[in-house]
Coordinates of N, CA and C in Angstrom, one line a residue:
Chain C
X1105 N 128.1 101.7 96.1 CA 128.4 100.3 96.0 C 127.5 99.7 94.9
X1106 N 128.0 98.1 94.4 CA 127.0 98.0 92.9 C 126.3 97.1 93.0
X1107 N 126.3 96.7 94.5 CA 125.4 95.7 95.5 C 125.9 94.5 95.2
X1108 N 124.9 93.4 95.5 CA 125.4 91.9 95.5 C 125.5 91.5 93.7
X1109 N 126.8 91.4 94.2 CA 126.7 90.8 92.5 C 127.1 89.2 92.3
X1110 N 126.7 88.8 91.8 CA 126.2 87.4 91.2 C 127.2 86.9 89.7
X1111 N 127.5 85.8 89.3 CA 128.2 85.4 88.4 C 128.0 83.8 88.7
X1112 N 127.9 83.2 87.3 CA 127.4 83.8 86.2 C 125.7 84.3 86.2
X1113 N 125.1 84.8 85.5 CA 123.4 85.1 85.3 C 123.2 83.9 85.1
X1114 N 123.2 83.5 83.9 CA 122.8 82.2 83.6 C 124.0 81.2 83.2
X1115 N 123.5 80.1 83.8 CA 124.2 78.6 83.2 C 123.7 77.5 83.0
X1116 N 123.8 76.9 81.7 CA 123.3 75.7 81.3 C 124.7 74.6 81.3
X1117 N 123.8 73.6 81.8 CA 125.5 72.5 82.1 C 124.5 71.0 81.9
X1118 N 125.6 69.9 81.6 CA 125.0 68.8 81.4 C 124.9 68.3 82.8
X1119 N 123.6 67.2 83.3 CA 124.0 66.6 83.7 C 125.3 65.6 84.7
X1120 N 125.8 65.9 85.6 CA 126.9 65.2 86.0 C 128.1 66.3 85.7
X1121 N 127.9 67.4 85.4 CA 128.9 68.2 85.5 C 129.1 69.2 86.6
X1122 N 130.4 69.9 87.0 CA 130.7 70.4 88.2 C 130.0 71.6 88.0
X1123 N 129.2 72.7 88.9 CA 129.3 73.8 88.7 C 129.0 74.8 89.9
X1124 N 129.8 76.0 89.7 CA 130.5 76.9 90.6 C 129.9 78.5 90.4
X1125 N 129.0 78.0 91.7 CA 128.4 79.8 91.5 C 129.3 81.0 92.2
X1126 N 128.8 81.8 92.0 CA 130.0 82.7 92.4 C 129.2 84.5 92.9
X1127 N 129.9 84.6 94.2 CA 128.9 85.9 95.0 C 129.9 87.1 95.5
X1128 N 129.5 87.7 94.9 CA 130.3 89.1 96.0 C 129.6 90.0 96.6
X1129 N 129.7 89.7 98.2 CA 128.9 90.8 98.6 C 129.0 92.4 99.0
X1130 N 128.2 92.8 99.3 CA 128.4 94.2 99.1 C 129.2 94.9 100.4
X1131 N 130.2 95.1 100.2 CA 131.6 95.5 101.0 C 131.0 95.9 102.6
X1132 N 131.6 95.2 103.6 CA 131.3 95.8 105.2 C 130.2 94.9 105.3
X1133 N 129.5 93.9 104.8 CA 128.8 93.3 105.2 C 128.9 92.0 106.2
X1134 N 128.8 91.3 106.8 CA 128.9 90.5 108.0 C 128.2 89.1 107.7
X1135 N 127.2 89.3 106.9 CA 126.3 87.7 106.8 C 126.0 88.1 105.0
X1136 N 126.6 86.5 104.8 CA 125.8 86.6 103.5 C 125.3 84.9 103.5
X1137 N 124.2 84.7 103.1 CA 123.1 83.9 102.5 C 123.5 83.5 101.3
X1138 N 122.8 82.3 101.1 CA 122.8 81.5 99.8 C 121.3 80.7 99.9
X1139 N 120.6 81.4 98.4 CA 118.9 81.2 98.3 C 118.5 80.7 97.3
X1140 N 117.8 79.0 97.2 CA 117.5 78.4 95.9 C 116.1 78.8 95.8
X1141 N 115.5 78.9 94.5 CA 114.0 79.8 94.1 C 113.7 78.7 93.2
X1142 N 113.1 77.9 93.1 CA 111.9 77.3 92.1 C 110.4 77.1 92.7
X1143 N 109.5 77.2 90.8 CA 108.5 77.2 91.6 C 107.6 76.1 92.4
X1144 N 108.0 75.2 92.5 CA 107.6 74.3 93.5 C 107.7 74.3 95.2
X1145 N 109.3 74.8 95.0 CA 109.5 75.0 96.4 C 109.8 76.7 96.8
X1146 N 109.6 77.6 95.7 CA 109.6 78.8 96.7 C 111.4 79.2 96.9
X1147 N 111.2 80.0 97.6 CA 112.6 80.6 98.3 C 113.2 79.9 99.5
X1148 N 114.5 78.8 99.2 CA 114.8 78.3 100.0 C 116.6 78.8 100.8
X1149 N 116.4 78.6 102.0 CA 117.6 79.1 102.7 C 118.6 78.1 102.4
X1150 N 119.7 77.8 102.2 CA 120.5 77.1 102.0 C 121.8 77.4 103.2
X1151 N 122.4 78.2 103.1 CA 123.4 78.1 104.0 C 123.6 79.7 104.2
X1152 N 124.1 79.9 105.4 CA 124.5 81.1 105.7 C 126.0 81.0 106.3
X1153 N 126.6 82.2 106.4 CA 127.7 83.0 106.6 C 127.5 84.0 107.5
X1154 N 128.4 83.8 109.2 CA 128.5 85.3 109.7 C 130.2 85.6 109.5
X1155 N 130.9 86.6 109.1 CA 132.1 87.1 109.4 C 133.2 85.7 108.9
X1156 N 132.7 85.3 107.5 CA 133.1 84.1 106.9 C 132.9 82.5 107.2
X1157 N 132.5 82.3 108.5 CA 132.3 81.3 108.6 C 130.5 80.7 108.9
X1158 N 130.5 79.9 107.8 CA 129.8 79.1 107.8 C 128.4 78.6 109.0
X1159 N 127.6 79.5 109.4 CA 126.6 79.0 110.8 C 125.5 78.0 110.9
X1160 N 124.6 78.3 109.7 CA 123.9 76.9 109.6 C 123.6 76.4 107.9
X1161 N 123.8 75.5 107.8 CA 123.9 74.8 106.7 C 122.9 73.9 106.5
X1162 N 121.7 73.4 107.1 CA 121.0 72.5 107.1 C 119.9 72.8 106.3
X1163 N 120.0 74.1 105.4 CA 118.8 73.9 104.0 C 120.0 73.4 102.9
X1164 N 120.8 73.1 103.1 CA 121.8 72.1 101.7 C 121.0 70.9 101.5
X1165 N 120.5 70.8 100.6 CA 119.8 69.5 99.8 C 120.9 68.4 100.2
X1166 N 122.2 68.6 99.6 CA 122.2 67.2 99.6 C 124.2 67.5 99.9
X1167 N 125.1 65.6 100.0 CA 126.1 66.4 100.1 C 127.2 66.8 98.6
X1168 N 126.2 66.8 97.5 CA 126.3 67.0 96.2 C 126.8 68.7 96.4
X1169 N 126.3 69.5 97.4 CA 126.0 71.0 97.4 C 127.3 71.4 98.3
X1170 N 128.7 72.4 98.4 CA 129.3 72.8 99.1 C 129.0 74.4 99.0
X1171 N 129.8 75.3 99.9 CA 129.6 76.5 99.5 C 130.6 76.7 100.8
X1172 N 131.8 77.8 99.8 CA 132.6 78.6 101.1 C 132.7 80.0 101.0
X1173 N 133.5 80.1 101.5 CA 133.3 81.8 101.9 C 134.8 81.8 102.5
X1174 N 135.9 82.0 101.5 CA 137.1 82.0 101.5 C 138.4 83.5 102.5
X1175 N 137.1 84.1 102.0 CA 137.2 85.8 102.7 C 135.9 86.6 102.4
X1176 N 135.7 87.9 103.1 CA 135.0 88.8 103.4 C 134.1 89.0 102.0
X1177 N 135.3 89.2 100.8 CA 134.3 89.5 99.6 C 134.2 88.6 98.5
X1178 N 133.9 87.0 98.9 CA 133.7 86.3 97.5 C 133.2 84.9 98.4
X1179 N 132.5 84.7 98.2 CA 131.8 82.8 98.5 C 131.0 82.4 96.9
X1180 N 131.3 81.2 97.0 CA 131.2 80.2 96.1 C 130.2 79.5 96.4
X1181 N 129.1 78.3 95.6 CA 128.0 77.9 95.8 C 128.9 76.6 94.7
X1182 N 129.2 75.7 95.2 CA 129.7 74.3 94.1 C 128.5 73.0 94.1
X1183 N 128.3 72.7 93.0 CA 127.3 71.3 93.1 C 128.3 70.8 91.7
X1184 N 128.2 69.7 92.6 CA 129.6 68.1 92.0 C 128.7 66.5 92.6
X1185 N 128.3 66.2 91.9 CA 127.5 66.1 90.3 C 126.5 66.7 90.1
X1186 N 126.2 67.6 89.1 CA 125.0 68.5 89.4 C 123.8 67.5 88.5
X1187 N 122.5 67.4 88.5 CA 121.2 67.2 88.2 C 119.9 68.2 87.6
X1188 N 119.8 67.4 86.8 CA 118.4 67.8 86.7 C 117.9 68.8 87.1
X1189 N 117.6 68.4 88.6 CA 116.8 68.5 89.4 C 117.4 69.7 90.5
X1190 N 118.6 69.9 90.1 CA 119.1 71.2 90.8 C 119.0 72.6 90.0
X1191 N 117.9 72.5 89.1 CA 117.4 74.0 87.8 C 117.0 74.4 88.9
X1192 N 117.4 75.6 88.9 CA 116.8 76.9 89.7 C 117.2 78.0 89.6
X1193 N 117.1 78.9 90.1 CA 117.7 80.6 90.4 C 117.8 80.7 91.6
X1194 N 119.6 80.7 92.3 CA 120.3 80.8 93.1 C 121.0 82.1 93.2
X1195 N 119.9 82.6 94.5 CA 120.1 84.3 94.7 C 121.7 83.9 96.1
X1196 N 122.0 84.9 96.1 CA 123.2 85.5 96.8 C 122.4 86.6 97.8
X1197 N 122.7 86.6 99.4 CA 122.3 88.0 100.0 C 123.1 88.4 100.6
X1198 N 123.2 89.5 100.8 CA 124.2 89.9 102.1 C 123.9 91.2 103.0
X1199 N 124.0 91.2 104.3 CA 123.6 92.1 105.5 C 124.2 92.7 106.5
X1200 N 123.9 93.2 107.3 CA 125.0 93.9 108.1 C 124.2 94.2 109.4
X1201 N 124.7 94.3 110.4 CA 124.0 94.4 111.4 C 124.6 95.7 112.5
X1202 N 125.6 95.0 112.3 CA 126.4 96.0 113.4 C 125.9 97.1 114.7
X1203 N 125.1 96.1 115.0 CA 124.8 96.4 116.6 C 123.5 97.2 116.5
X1204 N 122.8 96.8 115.1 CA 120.9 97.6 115.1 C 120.6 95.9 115.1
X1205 N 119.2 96.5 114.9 CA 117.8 95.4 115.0 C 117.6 95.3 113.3
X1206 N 118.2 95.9 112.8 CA 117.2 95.8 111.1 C 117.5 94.5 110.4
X1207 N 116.5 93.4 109.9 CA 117.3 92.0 109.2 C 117.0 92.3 107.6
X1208 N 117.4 93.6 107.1 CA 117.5 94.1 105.6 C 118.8 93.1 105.3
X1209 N 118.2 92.2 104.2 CA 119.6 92.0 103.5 C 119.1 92.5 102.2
X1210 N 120.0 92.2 101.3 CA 120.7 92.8 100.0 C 120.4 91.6 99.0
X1211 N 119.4 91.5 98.2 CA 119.9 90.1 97.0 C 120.5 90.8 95.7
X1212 N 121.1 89.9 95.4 CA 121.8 89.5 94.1 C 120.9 89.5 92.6
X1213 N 121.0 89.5 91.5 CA 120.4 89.3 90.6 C 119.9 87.4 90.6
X1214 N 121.2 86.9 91.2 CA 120.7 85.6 91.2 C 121.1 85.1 89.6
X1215 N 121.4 83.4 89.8 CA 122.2 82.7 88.8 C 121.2 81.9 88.2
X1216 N 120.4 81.6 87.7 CA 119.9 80.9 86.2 C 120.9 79.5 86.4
X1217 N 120.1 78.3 86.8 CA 121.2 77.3 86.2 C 119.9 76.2 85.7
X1218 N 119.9 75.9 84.7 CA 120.0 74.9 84.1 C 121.1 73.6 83.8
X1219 N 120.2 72.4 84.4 CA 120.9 71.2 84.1 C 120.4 70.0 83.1
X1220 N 120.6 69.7 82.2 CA 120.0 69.1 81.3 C 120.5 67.5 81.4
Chain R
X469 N 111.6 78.6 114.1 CA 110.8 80.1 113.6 C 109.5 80.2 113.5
X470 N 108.9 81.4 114.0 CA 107.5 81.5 113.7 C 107.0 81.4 112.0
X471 N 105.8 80.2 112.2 CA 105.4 80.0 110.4 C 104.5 81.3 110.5
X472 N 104.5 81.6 109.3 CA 103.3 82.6 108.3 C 102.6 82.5 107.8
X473 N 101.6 83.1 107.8 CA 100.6 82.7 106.4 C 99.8 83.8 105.8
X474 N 100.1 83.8 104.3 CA 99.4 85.2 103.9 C 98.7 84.5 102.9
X475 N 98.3 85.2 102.2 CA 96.8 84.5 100.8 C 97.8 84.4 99.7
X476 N 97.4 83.7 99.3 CA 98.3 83.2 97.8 C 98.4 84.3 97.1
X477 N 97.2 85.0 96.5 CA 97.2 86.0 95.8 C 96.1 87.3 95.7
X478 N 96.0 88.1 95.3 CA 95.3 89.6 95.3 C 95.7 90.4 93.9
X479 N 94.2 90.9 93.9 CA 94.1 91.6 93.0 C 93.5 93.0 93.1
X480 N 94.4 94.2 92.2 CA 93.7 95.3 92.7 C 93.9 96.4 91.4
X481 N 93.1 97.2 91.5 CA 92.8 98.5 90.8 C 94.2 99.1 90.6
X482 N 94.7 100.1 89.6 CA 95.8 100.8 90.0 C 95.1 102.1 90.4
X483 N 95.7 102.8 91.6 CA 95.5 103.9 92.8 C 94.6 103.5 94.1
X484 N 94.3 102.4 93.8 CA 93.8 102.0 95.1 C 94.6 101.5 96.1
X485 N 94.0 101.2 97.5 CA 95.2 101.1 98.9 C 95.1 99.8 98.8
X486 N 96.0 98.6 99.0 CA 96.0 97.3 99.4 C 96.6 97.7 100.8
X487 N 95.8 96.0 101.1 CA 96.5 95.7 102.3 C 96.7 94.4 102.5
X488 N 97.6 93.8 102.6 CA 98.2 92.5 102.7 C 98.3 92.2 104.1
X489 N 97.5 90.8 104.2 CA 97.5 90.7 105.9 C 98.5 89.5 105.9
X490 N 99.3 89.1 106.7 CA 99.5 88.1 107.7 C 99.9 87.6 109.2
X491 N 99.4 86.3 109.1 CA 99.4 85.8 110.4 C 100.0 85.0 110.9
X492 N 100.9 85.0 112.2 CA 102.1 84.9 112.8 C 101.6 84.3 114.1
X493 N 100.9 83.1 114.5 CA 100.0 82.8 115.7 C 101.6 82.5 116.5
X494 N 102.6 82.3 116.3 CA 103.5 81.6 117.3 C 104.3 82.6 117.2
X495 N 104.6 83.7 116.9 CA 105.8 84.7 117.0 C 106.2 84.9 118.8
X496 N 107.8 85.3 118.7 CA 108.2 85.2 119.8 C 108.0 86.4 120.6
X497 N 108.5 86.8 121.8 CA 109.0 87.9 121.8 C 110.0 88.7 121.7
X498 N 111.1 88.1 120.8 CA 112.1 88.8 120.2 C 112.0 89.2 118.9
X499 N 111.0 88.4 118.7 CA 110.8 88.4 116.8 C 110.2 89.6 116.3
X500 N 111.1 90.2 115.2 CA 110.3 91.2 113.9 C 109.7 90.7 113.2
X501 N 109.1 91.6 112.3 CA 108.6 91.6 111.4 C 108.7 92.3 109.9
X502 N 109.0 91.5 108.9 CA 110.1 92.0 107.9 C 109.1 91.7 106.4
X503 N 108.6 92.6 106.0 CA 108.4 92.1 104.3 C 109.1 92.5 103.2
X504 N 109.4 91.6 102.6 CA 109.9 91.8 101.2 C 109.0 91.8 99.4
X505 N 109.7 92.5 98.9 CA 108.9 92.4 97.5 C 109.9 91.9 96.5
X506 N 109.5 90.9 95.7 CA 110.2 90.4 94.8 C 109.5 90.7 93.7
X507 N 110.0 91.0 92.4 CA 109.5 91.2 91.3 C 110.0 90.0 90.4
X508 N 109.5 89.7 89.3 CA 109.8 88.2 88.1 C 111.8 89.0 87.5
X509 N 112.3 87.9 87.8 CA 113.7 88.0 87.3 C 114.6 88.7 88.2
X510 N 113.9 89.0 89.4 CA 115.0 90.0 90.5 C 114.9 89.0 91.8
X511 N 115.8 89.1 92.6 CA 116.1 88.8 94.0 C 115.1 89.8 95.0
X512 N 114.6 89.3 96.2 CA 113.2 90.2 97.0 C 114.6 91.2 97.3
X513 N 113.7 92.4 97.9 CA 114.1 93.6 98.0 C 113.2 94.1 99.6
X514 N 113.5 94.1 100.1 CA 113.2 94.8 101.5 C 112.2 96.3 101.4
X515 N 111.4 96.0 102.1 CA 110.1 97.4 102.2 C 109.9 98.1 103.8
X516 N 109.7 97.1 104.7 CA 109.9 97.6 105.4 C 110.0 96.6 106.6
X517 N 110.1 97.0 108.2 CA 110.8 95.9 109.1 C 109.6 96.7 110.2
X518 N 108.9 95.7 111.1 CA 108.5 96.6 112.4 C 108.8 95.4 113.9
X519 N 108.5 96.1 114.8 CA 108.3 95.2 116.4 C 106.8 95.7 116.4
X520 N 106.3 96.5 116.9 CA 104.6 96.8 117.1 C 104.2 97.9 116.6
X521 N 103.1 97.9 116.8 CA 102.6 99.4 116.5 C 102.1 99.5 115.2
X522 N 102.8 100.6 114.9 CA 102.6 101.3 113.0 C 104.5 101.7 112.7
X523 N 104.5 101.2 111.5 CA 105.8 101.9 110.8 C 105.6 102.1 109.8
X524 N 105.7 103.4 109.5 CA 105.5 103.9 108.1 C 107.2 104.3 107.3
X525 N 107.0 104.3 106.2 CA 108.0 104.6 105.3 C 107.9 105.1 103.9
X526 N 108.3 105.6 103.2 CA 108.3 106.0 101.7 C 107.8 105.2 100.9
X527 N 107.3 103.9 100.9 CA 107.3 102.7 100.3 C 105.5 102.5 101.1
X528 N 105.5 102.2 102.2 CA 104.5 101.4 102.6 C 104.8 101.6 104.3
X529 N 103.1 101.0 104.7 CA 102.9 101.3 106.0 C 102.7 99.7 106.6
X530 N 103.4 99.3 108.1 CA 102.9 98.4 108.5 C 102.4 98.9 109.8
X531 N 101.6 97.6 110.3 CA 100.1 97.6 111.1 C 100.4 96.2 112.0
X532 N 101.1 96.7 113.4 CA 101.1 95.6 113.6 C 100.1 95.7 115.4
X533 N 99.0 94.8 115.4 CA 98.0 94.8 116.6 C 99.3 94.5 118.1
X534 N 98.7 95.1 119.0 CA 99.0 94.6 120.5 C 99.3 93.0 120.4
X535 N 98.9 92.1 120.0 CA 99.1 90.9 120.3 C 99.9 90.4 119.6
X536 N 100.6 90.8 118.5 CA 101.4 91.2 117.2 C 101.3 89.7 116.7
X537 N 100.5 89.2 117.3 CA 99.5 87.6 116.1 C 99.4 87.9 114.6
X538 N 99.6 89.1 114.2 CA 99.8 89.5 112.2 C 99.7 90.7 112.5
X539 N 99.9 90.8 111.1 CA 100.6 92.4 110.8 C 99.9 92.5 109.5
X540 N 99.6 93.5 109.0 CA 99.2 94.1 107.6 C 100.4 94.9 106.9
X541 N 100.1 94.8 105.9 CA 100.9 95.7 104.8 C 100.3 96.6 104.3
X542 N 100.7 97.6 104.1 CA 99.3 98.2 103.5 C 100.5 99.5 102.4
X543 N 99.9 99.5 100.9 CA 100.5 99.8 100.0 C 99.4 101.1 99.7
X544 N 100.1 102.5 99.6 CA 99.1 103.4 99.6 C 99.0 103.2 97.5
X545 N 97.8 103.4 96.8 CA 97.8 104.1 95.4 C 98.3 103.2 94.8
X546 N 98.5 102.1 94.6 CA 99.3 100.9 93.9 C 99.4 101.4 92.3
X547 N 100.3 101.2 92.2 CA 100.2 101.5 90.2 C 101.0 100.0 89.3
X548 N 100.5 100.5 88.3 CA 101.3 98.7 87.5 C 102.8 98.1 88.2
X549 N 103.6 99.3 88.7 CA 104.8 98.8 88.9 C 104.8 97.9 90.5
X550 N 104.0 98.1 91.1 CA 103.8 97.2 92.0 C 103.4 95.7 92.0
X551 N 103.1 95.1 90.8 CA 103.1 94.2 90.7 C 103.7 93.4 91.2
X552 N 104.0 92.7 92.0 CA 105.2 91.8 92.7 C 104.9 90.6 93.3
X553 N 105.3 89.8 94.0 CA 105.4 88.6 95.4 C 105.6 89.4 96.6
X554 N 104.6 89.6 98.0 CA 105.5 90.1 99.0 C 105.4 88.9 100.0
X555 N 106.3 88.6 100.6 CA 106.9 88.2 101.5 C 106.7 88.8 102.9
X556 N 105.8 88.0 103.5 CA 106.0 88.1 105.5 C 107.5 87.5 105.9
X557 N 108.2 87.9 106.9 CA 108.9 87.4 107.3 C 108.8 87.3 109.1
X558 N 109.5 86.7 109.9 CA 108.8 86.7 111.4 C 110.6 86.3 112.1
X559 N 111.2 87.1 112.9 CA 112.9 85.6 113.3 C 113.3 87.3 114.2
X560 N 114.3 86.7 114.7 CA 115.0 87.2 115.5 C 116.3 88.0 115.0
X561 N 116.6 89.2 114.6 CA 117.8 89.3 113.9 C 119.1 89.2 114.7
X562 N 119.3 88.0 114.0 CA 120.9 87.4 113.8 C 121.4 86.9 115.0
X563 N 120.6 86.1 115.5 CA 121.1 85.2 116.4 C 120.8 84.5 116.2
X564 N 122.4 83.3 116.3 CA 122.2 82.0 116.0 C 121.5 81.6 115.2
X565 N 120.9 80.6 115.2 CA 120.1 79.8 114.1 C 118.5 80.6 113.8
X566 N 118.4 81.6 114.7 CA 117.0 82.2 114.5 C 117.4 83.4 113.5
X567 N 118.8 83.7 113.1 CA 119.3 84.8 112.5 C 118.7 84.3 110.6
X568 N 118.4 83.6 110.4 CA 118.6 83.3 109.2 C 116.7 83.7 108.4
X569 N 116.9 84.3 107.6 CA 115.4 84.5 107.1 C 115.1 83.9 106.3
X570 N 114.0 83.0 106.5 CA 112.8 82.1 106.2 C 112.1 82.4 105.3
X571 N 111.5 82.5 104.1 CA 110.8 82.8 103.2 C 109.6 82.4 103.2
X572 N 107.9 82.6 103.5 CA 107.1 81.2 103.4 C 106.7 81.6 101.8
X573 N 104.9 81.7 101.4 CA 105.0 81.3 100.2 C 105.2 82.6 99.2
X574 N 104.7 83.5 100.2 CA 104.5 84.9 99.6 C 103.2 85.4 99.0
X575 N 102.6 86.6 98.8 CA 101.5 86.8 98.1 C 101.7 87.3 96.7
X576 N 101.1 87.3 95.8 CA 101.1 87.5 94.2 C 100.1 88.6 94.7
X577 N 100.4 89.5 94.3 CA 99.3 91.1 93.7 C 99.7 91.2 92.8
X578 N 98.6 91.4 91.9 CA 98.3 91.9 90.4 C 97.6 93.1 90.2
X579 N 98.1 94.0 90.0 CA 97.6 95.1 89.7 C 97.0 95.4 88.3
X580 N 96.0 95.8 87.8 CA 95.7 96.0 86.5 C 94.5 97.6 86.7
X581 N 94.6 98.0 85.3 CA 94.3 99.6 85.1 C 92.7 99.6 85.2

């Protein structure tokens, strides 16, 4: 498998423009994560995913931020109007459990966005 | 979730043992114990996971006491490529809202020759 893959690497966008991260996780997996990284605040949980639906959402900053998970191998990370203040590197994880104890997930290369 | 706390940062020799301690004073009784290594430009990467005891692996050894209040890391021979952030982690795997893993700040080791 060619693990979590991430799209785009990087993006620079103005200001007030829409933009749409994009995750595929690594096939047979059950939970996938969505993780904002700057250095002020570190590694932050954003929302998670079990078996596509949505479980807790309460590290979303704000309601500027959506993110679905339409099927098994592709969720989306959308910020409409994006800021400034949303530059970070937005990793993608994804894990599998299937009836062990291990909480190994999987990151992504993770997205580069710049907002100017 | 149980909070963590490990030292901001460490410095060490290359081939020498580190050991990375942290401390977990509220962990539950369901709760593991999970660290990660993140390197500059990559997503963290999983090293190793324990409940008590000792777990050793290819990678690194953890150390976790009877009262499982912290755990150590311990990196045998460190060479430049170890360089990284590691990450304590402490939660319940995958239940409910305790399923989701917590990051705190992480440790910086710097290895130099």
């Amino acid at each position: 498998d060619a693990g979590v893959i991430q799209s785009p690497r990087h993006e620079v966008t103005e200001m007030g423009q829409e933009v749409t991260l994009r995750c595929k996780p690594i096939s047979g997996h059950d939970y996938l994560f969505w993780y904002r990284q700057t250095m002020m605040r570190g590694l932050e949980l954003l929302i998670y995913f079990n078996n596509n639906v949505p479980i807790d959402d309460s590290g979303m900053p704000e309601d500027r931020f959506s993110a679905k998970m339409p099927n098994a191998s592709f969720s989306t990370l959308k910020i409409q109007p994006s800021e400034p203040r949303d530059s970070a590197v937005y990793f993608c994880a994804s894990s599998f459990i299937g009836g062990g104890s291990s909480t190994e997930a999987f990151f992504g290369q993770g997205t580069r966005l710049t907002v100017v | 979730l149980a909070k963590t706390t490990q030292p901001i940062s460490m410095d060490s020799y290359e081939g020498q043992e580190v050991n990375i301690t942290c401390s977990h004073n509220n962990i539950a009784t369901n709760d593991y114990i999970t660290w990660y290594q993140q390197f500059p430009s990559q997503g963290p990467r999983f090293i190793i996971q324990g409940y008590k005891t000792k777990v050793t692996n290819e990678v690194a050894s953890l150390f976790i006491p009877a009262d499982r209040k912290s755990s150590t890391l311990s990196l045998p021979r460190v060479s430049l490529s170890d360089t990284a952030v590691y990450y304590c982690l402490v939660g319940v795997p995958y239940t409910g809202t305790a399923s989701k893993l917590t990051f705190g700040t992480g440790t910086r080791l710097q290895v130099t020759l």
